[in-house]
Short mmCIF file of C-alpha atoms in Angstrom, two decimals:
data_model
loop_
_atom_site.label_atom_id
_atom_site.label_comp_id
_atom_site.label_asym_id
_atom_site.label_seq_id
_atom_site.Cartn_x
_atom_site.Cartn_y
_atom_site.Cartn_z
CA UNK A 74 1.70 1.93 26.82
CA UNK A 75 0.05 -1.32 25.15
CA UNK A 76 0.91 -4.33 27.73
CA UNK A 77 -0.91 -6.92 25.44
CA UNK A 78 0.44 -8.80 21.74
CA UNK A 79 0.31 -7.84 18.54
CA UNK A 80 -2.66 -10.12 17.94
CA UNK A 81 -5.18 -8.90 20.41
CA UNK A 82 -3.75 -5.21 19.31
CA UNK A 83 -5.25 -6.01 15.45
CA UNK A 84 -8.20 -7.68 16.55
CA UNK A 85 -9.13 -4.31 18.66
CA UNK A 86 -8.20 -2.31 16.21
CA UNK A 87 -10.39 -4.34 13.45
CA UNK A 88 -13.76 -4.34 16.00
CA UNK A 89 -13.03 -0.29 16.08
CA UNK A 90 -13.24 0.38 12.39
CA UNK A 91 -16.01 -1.87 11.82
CA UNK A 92 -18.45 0.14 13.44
CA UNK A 93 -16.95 3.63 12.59
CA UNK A 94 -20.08 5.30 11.91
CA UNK A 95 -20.89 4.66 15.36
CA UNK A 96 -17.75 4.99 17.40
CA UNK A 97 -17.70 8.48 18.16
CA UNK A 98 -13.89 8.24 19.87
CA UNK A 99 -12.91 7.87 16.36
CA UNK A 100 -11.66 11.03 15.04
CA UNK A 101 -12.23 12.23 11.28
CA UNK A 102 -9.67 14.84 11.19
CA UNK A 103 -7.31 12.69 11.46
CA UNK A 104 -8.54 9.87 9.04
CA UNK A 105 -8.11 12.93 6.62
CA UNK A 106 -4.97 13.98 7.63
CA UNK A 107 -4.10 10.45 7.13
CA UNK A 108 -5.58 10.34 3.36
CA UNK A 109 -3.80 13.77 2.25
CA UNK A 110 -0.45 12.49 4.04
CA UNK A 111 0.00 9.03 2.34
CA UNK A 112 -2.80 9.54 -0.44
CA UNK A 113 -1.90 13.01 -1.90
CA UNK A 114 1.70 14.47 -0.35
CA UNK A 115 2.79 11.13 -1.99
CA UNK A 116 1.13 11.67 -5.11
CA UNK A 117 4.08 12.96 -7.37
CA UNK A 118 6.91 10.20 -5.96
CA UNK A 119 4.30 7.40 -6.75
CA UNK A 120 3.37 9.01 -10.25
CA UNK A 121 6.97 9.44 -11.52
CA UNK A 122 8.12 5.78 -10.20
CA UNK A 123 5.29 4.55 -12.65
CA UNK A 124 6.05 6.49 -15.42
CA UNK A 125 9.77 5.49 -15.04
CA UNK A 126 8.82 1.86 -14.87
CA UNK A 127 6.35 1.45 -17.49
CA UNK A 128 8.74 3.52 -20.09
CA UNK A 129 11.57 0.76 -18.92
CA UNK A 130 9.59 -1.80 -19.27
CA UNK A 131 9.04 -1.15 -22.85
CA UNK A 132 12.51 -0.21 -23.56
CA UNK A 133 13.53 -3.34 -22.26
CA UNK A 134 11.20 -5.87 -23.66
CA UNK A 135 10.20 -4.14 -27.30
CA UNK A 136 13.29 -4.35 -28.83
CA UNK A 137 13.24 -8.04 -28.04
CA UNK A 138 9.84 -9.14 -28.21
CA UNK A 139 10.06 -7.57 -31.90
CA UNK A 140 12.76 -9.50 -33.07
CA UNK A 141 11.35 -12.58 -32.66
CA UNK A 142 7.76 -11.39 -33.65
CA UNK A 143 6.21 -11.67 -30.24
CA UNK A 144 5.05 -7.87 -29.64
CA UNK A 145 1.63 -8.94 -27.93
CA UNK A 146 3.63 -10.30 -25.33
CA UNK A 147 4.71 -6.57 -24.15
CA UNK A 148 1.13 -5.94 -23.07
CA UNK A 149 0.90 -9.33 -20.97
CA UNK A 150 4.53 -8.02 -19.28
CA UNK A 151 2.89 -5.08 -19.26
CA UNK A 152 -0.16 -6.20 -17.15
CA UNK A 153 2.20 -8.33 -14.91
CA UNK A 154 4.44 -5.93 -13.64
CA UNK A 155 2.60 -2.93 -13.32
CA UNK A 156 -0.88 -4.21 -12.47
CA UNK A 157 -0.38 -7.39 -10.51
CA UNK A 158 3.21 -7.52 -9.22
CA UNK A 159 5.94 -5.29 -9.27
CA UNK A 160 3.20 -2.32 -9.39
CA UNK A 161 1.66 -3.23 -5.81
CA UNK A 162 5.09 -3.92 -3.93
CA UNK A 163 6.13 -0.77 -5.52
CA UNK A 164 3.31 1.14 -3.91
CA UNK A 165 3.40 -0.44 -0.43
CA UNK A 166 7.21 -0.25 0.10
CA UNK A 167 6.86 3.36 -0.99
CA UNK A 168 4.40 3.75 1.64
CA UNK A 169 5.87 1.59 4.55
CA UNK A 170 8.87 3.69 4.57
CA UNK A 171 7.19 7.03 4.28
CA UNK A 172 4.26 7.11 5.98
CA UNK A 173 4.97 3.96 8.09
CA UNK A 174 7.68 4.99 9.95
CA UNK A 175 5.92 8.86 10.43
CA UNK A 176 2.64 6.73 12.60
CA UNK A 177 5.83 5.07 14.26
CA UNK A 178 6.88 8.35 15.48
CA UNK A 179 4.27 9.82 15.82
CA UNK A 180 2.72 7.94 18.28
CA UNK A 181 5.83 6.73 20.09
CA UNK A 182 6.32 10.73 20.39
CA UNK A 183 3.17 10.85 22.19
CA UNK A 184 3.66 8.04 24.57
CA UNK A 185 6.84 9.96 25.64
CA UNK A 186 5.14 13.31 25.59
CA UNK A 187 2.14 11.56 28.02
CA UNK A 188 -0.72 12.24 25.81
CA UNK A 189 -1.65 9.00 25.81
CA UNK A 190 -2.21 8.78 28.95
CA UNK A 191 -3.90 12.40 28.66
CA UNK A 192 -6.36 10.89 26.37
CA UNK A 193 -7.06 7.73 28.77
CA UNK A 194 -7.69 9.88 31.51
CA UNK A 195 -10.02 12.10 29.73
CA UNK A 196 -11.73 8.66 29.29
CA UNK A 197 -11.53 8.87 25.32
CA UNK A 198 -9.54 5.38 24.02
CA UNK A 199 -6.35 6.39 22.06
CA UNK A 200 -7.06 3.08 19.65
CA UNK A 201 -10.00 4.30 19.02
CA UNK A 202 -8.98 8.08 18.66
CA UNK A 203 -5.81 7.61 17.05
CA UNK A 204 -5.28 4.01 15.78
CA UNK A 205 -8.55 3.46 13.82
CA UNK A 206 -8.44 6.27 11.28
CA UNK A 207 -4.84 6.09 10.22
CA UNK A 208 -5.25 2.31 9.55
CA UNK A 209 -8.76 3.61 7.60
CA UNK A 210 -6.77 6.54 6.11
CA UNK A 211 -3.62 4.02 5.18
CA UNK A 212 -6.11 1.06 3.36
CA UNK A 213 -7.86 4.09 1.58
CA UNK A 214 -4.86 5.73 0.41
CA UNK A 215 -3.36 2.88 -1.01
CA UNK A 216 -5.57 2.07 -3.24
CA UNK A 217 -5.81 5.49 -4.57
CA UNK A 218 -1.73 5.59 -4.69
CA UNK A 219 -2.16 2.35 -6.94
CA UNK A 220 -4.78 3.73 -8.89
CA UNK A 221 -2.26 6.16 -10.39
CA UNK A 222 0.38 4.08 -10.35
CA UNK A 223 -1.31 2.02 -12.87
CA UNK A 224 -2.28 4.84 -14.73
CA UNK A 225 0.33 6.57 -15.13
CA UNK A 226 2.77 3.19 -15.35
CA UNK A 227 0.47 2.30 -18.80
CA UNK A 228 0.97 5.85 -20.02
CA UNK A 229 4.53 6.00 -19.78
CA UNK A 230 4.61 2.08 -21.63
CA UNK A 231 2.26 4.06 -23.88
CA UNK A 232 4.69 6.95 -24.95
CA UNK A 233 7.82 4.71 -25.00
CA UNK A 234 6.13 2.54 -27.06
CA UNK A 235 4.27 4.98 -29.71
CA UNK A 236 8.32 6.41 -30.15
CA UNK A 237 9.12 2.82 -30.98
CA UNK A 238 6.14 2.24 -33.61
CA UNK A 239 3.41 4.35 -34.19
CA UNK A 240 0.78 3.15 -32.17
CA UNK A 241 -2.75 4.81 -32.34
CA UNK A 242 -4.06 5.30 -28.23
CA UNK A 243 -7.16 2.93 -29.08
CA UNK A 244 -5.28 0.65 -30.63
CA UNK A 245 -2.84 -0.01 -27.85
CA UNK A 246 -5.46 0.37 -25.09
CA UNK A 247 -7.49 -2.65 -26.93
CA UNK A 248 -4.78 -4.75 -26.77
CA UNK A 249 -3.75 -4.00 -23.76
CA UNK A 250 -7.50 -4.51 -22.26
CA UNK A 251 -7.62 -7.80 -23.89
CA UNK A 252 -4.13 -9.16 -21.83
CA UNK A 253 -6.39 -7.84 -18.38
CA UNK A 254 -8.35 -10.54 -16.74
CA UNK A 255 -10.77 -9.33 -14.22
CA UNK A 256 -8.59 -11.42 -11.71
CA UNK A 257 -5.72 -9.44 -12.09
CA UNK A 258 -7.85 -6.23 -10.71
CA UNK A 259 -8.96 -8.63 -7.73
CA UNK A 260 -5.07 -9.25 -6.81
CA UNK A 261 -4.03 -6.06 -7.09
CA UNK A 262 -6.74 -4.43 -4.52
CA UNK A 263 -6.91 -7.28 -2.14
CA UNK A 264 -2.37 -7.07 -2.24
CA UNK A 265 -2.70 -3.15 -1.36
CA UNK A 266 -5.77 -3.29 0.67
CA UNK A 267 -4.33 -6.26 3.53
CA UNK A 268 -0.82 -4.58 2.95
CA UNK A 269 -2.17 -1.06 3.64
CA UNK A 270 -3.86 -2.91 6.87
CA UNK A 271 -0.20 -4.18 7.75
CA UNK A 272 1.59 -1.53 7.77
CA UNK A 273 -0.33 0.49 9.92
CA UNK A 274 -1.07 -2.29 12.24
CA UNK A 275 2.65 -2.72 12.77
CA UNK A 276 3.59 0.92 12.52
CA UNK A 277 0.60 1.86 15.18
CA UNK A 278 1.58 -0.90 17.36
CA UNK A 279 5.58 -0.05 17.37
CA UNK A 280 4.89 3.22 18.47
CA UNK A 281 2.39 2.61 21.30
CA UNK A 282 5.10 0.00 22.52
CA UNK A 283 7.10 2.70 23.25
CA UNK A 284 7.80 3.02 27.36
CA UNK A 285 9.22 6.28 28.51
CA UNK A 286 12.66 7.39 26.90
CA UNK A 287 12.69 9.17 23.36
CA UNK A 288 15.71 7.10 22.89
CA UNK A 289 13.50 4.24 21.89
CA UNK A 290 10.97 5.60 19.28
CA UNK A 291 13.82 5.13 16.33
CA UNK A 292 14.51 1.74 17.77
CA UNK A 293 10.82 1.10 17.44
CA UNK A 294 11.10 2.58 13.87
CA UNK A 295 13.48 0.20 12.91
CA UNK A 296 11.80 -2.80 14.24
CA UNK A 297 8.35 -1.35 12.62
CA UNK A 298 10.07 -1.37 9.18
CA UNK A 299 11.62 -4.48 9.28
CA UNK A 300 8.70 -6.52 10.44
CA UNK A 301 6.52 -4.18 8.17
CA UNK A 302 8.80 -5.22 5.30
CA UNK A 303 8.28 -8.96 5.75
CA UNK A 304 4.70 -8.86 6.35
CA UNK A 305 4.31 -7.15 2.78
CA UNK A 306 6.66 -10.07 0.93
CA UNK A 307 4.19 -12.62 2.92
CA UNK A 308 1.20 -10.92 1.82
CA UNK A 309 2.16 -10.67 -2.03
CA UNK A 310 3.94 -14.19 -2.28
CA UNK A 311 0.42 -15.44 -1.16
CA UNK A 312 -1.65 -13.36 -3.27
CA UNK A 313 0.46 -14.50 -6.51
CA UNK A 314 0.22 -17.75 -5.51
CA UNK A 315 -3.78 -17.65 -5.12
CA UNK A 316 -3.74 -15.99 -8.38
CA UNK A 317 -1.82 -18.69 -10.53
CA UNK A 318 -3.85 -21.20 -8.94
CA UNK A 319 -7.08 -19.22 -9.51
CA UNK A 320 -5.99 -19.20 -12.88
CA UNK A 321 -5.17 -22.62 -13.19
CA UNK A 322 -1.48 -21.79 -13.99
CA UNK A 323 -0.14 -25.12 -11.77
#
């Protein structure tokens, strides 16, 4: 269906959801479809990865870190992994091979099906009807997704940790507050926001690229997950790199 590059695809795509409130083409249903699919069907997957991690985390590193008298330094690994690194790839791999590959097939469905071409006759633009809002929905959702993560990541490094020493909540929360720099917030959001606008850019533009035969949607699928998977290393090796050298860490 889409006869032009990835590039001008995106660049469409942006120009759409910039002026949402005034594109009427651009459906809300399914910006909220989009939102309850990745945001809150996910919810329990993404919530039980975190606790896992930030329990591990602890188990791994108290021990240690207590031996030789370095303790404070679980709150920094703490902050690290589940805030600014390991936290945020978590999330958007999660994401890129649930939700990614379901806009993949989605719309590669539809090409097959002719309702794109249903929609372009009806004179209603199927980027603007069915592109815009799942890339809206997918940027939105992430950052609620990693909301929790890091909620719920903290609280399960909180209850490993409290069986290790007794640790009161506002003591551990101080110290782990005073480990956060404001930057690490900024990384986190700008890695899920661009890598929530990545994956759907990809996945939407896979599955319009499909011709005629439902033979090639999974071919599509494959191509939109392997592509989406490097975009998201690209995206967080830069971000970490912006961050150490925001922080003066070179």
């Amino acid at each position: 269906m889409i006869n032009y590059g990835f590039l001008p695809f995106s660049a469409y795509v942006v120009s759409d959801f910039l002026v949402f409130h005034r594109n009427r083409s651009i459906s809300l249903e399914i910006l909220l479809r989009q939102i309850r699919f990745t945001g809150v069907e996910a919810l329990g997957l993404i919530m039980l990865i975190a606790l896992l991690i930030g329990a591990l985390i602890i188990v791994q590193g108290y021990p240690l870190l207590s031996s030789i008298g370095q303790v404070k330094w679980t709150y920094a690994i703490l902050i690290s992994t589940i805030v600014r690194d390991l936290g945020p790839f978590i999330v958007c791999f999660v994401v890129l091979a649930r939700s990614g590959t379901a806009i993949t097939t989605e719309l590669g469905n539809m090409v097959v099906r002719r309702e794109i071409d249903a929609l372009i006759a009806m004179g209603v633009s199927p980027i603007s009807y069915l592109v815009a809002p799942r890339v809206l929905g997918m940027v939105a959702s992430l950052i609620l997704l990693m909301s929790y993560f890091v909620a719920c990541g903290i609280f399960g490094g909180y209850l490993v940790s409290n069986a290790f020493a007794s640790i009161p909540v506002s003591t551990f929360f101080a110290k782990l507050m005073a480990q956060l720099h404001w930057l690490d917030m900024v990384i986190m959001l700008a890695k899920v926001a661009f890598s929530g606008l990545m994956i759907s850019l990809i996945a939407s533009y896979h599955g319009l690229t499909v011709k005629s035969a439902i033979t090639e949607v999974p071919q599509r699928n494959i191509k939109a997950v392997g592509r989406g998977l490097i975009a998201l290393c690209v995206i967080h090796v830069l971000f970490t790199l912006l961050y150490f050298a925001l922080m003066g860490d070179w």
